[in-house]
Each structure stands twice: as C-alpha cells, then as structure tokens.
Amino acid sequence: MSQAIIILKEKREAQLLLLNLIIAGLLAIFFPGSFPNPGNLRALGVGMVYDALVAVGMTYVLILGGLDLSVGSNVALTSVVTTLLLARWGITSVPMAIAMGLGLSATIGAINGAIITGVSLNPFIVTLGMMAIARGVARVLSAGFFITDLPASFEVLGNASVFGVPLQIILTLGIIAVFDFLVRRWSVLNRAYFVGTQPDNAETVGINVGRVIFVGFIISGLFSGIAAIFLSSHLGIGYSQFAGGMALRALAAAVVGGADFTGGKGSVWGAFLGVLLLALVSNGFVQVGLSAYWEQVVNAIVLIIAIWAASFSEK
Amino acid sequence: MGSHLKYYVNKFVGTTNIGLIFAIAVIFMGLSYFSPTFLTLSTLEVIAMNYVAEGIMALGMTIVIISGGIDLSVGSLLPFSAILVATFFNMQMGMPLAIALTLLISITIGLLNGFMINRLKADSFIVTLATMIGVGGMSLILSRGGTISGFPIGFSYLGLGRIIGVPLPIFLFFVFALIIGVLLKRHRYFYQAYYIGTSTQAARLCGINVEQFRLFIYSFNALLAGVAGLITASRYLSAGPNFGVGIELRVIATVIVGGASLSGGRGSIDRTVLGMIFLALVNSIFIELGLPTYWKQVVFGFVIISAVVIERYLRVKRTGVEESWQDFMLTSR
C-alpha cells in the first residue's frame, strides 16, 4: 500500500491515470445514460486519436530538448497531398498514396532537423518557419478547397470497426504501445533522455547528438503524417485548414503528461493520458451541458495545475 | 579622419543588422520599380497600418526575449482587450474609464504571467501558453463567440485619427519605439534585461532582482498588447475572439528576424524596428504586385528562416565566434 502511494507521488503517469479514472467514474455515475454508452465513448476516442498521435511525437521532441511547432501544418499538408495523389495525380493504389504521404511528413520533419542541427538554429524559429511554409503549400495546392472524390478503399482505414471499436483507435493504441516500448528499451531511441538532459556529456561519451535530434524531428513529422492519414480517411476529404492550433494543443497535452521545456522529461503514455484528460474534461462539458466557451478556461487551469505539480515534485 | 570614419562604420555594422537593411533596400527599390502605386504616401501608410499592431507588440516582446523569456499570451490578449473595451462600452461606461480598466486588466494578466513564472519556476513558454489558452477562453465567454460592436463615435480616433498628418497608431508606434529604445540603451533598470538574459544566475549574484524585473516586463508587455487591442478595435469598430489569430508568432518572428536571440541576451529596439519594416514590406509584396496571396505564407516562412540564417552567418563572420547549435536548443534557456 505504502509503495502505491510512493508511485503515485512520483509518477506523473500514475497520477494522470488515477485522475482520468476518477473523472470517467464520476461521469459514469452522474450520467449513466449518456456517458458510458458506446456512441459517446466512440466519439470520445475518435476525437482524441489525432491529438494523441501528434502529442506523442511532440513529447519525443520535448524529451530531446527541442520543440516542433510545425506539426499542425504537417498534418494539413500531408492530408492535402495524400488526397491529391489519389484524386487528381493519378495514383490508384491506396497503400502507395499513404506511403508517399507518410514519406512527405517524414521529409518535413527531416528538413526541420537538418536545418536545426546543420545550420545551428533554434528549433522554435525553424519550425515556426516550417509551420508557415507547410500550411502555405497546402493552401496553394488545394486552392483552399476540400479535396474529395477519393476511392472508397481509402476511407476504410478511418471508418472500419473491429468488434465495434473503430480501427483507427486500435491502430493508434498499437502504434503508441510499440513506440513506448521502443523509447524505453531500444537504446537508439532511449538516448533522447540523455541528450535532453546533458547534451554536452552525451557528445563526450560518443553519442552523435546531432543525429539523435535529426531522427527525433523525423519521428515527430511521421506521427503528424499518421494523424493526417487517419483524419483524411475518417472524414473522406483533404483540407488545408485541418489541425489549426494543433501544435500548441499538443504542447499543452505533452506538458500535462509530464514533459518539460528543460528536456529529458516526459513519456509516451504520459502524453497519451494528458490528451485523454483534456478529452474527458471536454466530454464532461458536453455531459454537464455547460457552455463550451468555458472549456478553454478549464484547459488552462488543468495546464497550470500540471506545471505546479511539476514544480512541486522537483523540490 | 579616415580612421574615425572606419570606427563609426565598424560600430554601425557591429550594432545593426546590415543584411536586413540591404534586404529592405532591395525590396523597396524593386517594389517602386515594378509597382507604380507603391511609392505614394497612402500606399506606404496602408502597409504600415497593416503591421502596426504587430509592431507595437514587438517592442515589449523584444525586452522579454532579451531577458531570456517568451510571451505567447499576447496573442489572445489583443482580442481580449478589444472585447473588454467593447463590453465596457456596452455597459454605458465612459471612454476614459473603459480604456483605463481595459489596460489595467491587461497589466494584471501580465503580472499573473510573471508571478507564475517566478513561483512555479517554470518555463515562460509553457506558462504563457496556459494564460493564452485561458484568456482566449475568457474572450469567448465575454463575446459568446461572436463579434461585438456599438462603440462610441469618439473612440475611432485612436485607430483612424491623425496627428501632424501621421495616422495615430503609426505615430504611437514611433513614440513608443523611441522611448523604449532609449530606455533600453541608457536606463539601468531596462538594461538589466541583457544581464538576466545572458545568465540569470550571474545576474542574481550581481544583486539584480530577477523576480521583480520579470513582473515588470511581463506586465509591460501585456500593457502594449492591450494598447494594440484597443487600436485594432478602434480601427474596425468591432471586436471578436478571432482577431489576430497567430499574431503572437508573427510578433516573435518580427523580433527574431531583427536579430534577437531566443536564448536571451541579444537584441535591440532598432533591430526590431528593422524587422518590422522588413516583414511589413514582405507582407505587401503580394498585394503590390497582384500575386496570389496563397503564396504569402510560404514566402513568409522562407523569409524568416533565411533572415535568421543570414544574420547568424554575418555575425559569426564579423565576430569570429562560432556558436554550437546546442546553445540554441531550448535546454540552454
């Protein structure tokens, strides 16, 4: 028992899990008809899939001591290009188009990483520039319109269900679980913690810090790409205005999940639970029937409490 | 005589952003050659007016960034102050009182930023992100997601009036820039920003009250954002929660393009003014030449990255001090 209390005191993931369970429990008790019903849970899950993927990628970059503001624009550009490939640019094979879309999103991340490590620039300004460029290119390519006329097989990924659970939720949980395992156990990805905490020492012991950071930005780009594919497949359109403000939302979720701007902190499941917490709060607003306008204020309070909790555990 | 001239030339090149001056000159000449309407007073005025809110906010942001911080909350403070003043007017409040209350509330939010950064020992980025989300929510609550109008007639003077022939917002910008620029160069209190930005610990050891300076600078920055909000509301005689979406990032870009460093300790008001002129001109290229505006964002992105790359290249070449990219990661803040 005392051990459980210690874990709860020190582990952000445990705190978040407990908090999420409490909120879900309360919602289930007070709204037994509308909260635990499959339709609501499905909407809750599908609504958080895209944010969760992007927040996980963002967390990895934060662990490195970096930051990626271009994730939302990356989602928009990947969505536009993938759908354009299928609708107008003559690619008939859906897997091929998806692979090319993911390749594009990884390339955007690679360009970020290459400029940051190659030209020695702050990730904030580089990814800010990329945020404008990617969003702009998405608008130029789509002329601001929805991209429709997609093959039916493209929409399977985002709309199919397995035993009533949407496929994209299962896939997202799978991707996050595998990535979490790799980050904890595979030395190549685990180095991020060392690099984020002590970049100079990491260099001294022979870690190629530049390459770790380069790979980190590719991973962040790739997660945006996966979110983009799921999102366009689910809605059956490509759109250049997708995911506006997603970068800051993902950042907030990552920080609620235990990541920090000093680097070296945060975890994959923490980010996921952070997104889940914000999604539950937002769903709670719908259940209680409160004006959605209050939601942002509550999100801000959640974020401040998370920052406060982090400062508390450091002392 | 010759050595004197060389000294002043060197001093000038050393303290300003020479690449940016060159770029501004090129764009200016190019636009006056290709666009017949560019070199008229009214066009230049429109170009300046389209960027004046960013400009005013960039002045405060410069000091925040020099002191090693960042302030995202100004992005939602601008619409919030516009909505606040509109709400006060709709409550039949007098103009001086409404404006004073709006600015006071803006300052309070800035104080809250500084207070939380001090007490929570957290990064300014994430604290001001939280305030930004919260203040954005308050804007939605106050305006119920819509646009508010119903301003008294006299209020439009702030955004549309003229003083000695210059539009008031532009006049205000130059007055603020002059005062803040001189204070930042000459006044002890403001100059502390450079020490704090270079090394907070060293500044503390020198007896600088870092916490107090933070409270001051974040509330000052919020005050300027409040002023920018009032000007915007007065220009359009309406206020809505969607005013100036993403403006905080444009403001930060303006400061960084001018040559300030996000790791702190470097930057100045004259550089920020250069950055503002440059971005305002880049912004106007598309309208002046009748190019499709979809490309605007793409060019904006390229321009800020290349401006920072070039500034850095010139600086390293001049000073001979090579900088490792690790110094630029957020960790070093």
XYZ file of C-alpha atoms in Angstrom, chain A residues 64-67 69 115-117 119-126 128-133 135-137 139-140 143-144 196-197 199-200 203 209-210 213 217 248 251-252 255 261-262 293-294 296-297 299-300 303-304 307-308 311, chain B residues 70 72 116 119-123 125-127 129-134 136-138 140-141 144-146 248-249 252-253 256-257 262-263 294-295 297-298 300-302 304-305 308-309 312 322-326 328-331 333:
110
model
C 15.303 15.855 -26.738
C 15.180 19.451 -25.533
C 13.531 20.651 -28.741
C 10.136 21.823 -29.872
C 5.592 23.999 -33.959
C 18.264 22.984 -40.546
C 18.344 22.905 -36.744
C 21.435 20.724 -36.479
C 22.734 25.477 -39.701
C 22.615 25.766 -35.909
C 19.277 27.433 -35.440
C 16.801 27.428 -32.598
C 14.040 24.837 -33.197
C 11.439 27.436 -32.301
C 12.201 29.677 -35.252
C 12.902 26.854 -37.721
C 7.787 28.314 -36.933
C 9.039 28.965 -40.460
C 8.127 25.420 -41.485
C 4.685 25.888 -39.950
C 4.041 28.816 -42.311
C 5.621 27.093 -45.332
C 0.400 25.471 -44.363
C 1.021 27.808 -47.300
C 1.950 24.982 -49.683
C -3.278 26.107 -49.455
C -1.543 26.665 -52.779
C -6.546 26.424 -53.555
C -8.302 26.352 -50.192
C 17.853 16.163 -23.492
C 19.323 16.192 -20.007
C 23.798 17.271 -24.423
C 27.456 18.047 -23.720
C 28.583 14.196 -27.001
C 23.751 14.263 -30.633
C 23.006 15.868 -33.977
C 17.907 15.209 -32.776
C 12.234 15.538 -35.719
C 0.030 24.448 -29.124
C 2.320 21.000 -26.445
C -0.163 21.617 -23.666
C 3.237 19.159 -20.625
C 10.892 22.535 -21.716
C 14.154 21.731 -19.982
C -16.802 28.545 -24.098
C -15.684 27.644 -20.579
C -10.619 26.654 -22.746
C -10.508 28.294 -19.341
C -7.942 23.580 -20.040
C -5.742 26.476 -18.954
C -2.274 23.067 -17.605
C -1.332 25.407 -14.746
C 3.030 22.971 -14.221
C 2.514 23.474 -10.494
C 7.498 22.318 -9.790
C 8.988 34.497 -24.344
C 2.710 33.747 -26.105
C 3.536 32.181 -12.189
C 6.593 30.967 -8.259
C 6.228 27.809 -10.346
C 9.848 28.099 -11.556
C 8.505 27.074 -14.937
C 9.487 27.991 -18.464
C 6.799 29.450 -22.892
C 4.521 26.988 -21.148
C 3.198 29.407 -18.519
C 0.758 29.201 -23.277
C -1.570 28.425 -20.368
C -2.502 32.103 -19.981
C -3.016 32.333 -23.714
C -5.493 29.436 -23.663
C -7.250 30.798 -20.575
C -8.717 33.047 -25.199
C -11.468 31.222 -23.320
C -12.443 34.390 -21.452
C -15.130 33.503 -25.979
C -17.171 33.760 -22.787
C -20.269 34.490 -26.752
C -18.183 33.585 -29.776
C -19.460 36.467 -31.869
C 1.916 36.069 -31.181
C 4.031 34.030 -33.586
C 8.031 36.786 -32.090
C 9.142 36.306 -35.713
C 13.875 37.266 -34.118
C 14.186 38.390 -37.739
C 15.763 33.257 -28.293
C 18.439 32.123 -25.854
C -1.830 31.854 -51.156
C 1.907 32.091 -51.626
C 2.627 32.200 -46.061
C 5.134 30.097 -47.976
C 6.869 34.336 -45.026
C 8.199 31.004 -43.760
C 11.180 31.000 -46.093
C 12.085 34.204 -41.530
C 14.308 31.139 -41.724
C 17.928 34.245 -39.284
C 20.433 32.095 -41.199
C 23.894 34.440 -37.996
C 31.463 30.181 -33.694
C 28.275 29.076 -31.974
C 27.344 25.478 -31.444
C 23.768 24.608 -32.354
C 23.404 23.061 -28.930
C 20.303 27.186 -29.395
C 18.289 24.242 -28.164
C 15.617 25.131 -25.672
C 17.535 23.310 -22.955
C 17.387 28.562 -21.756
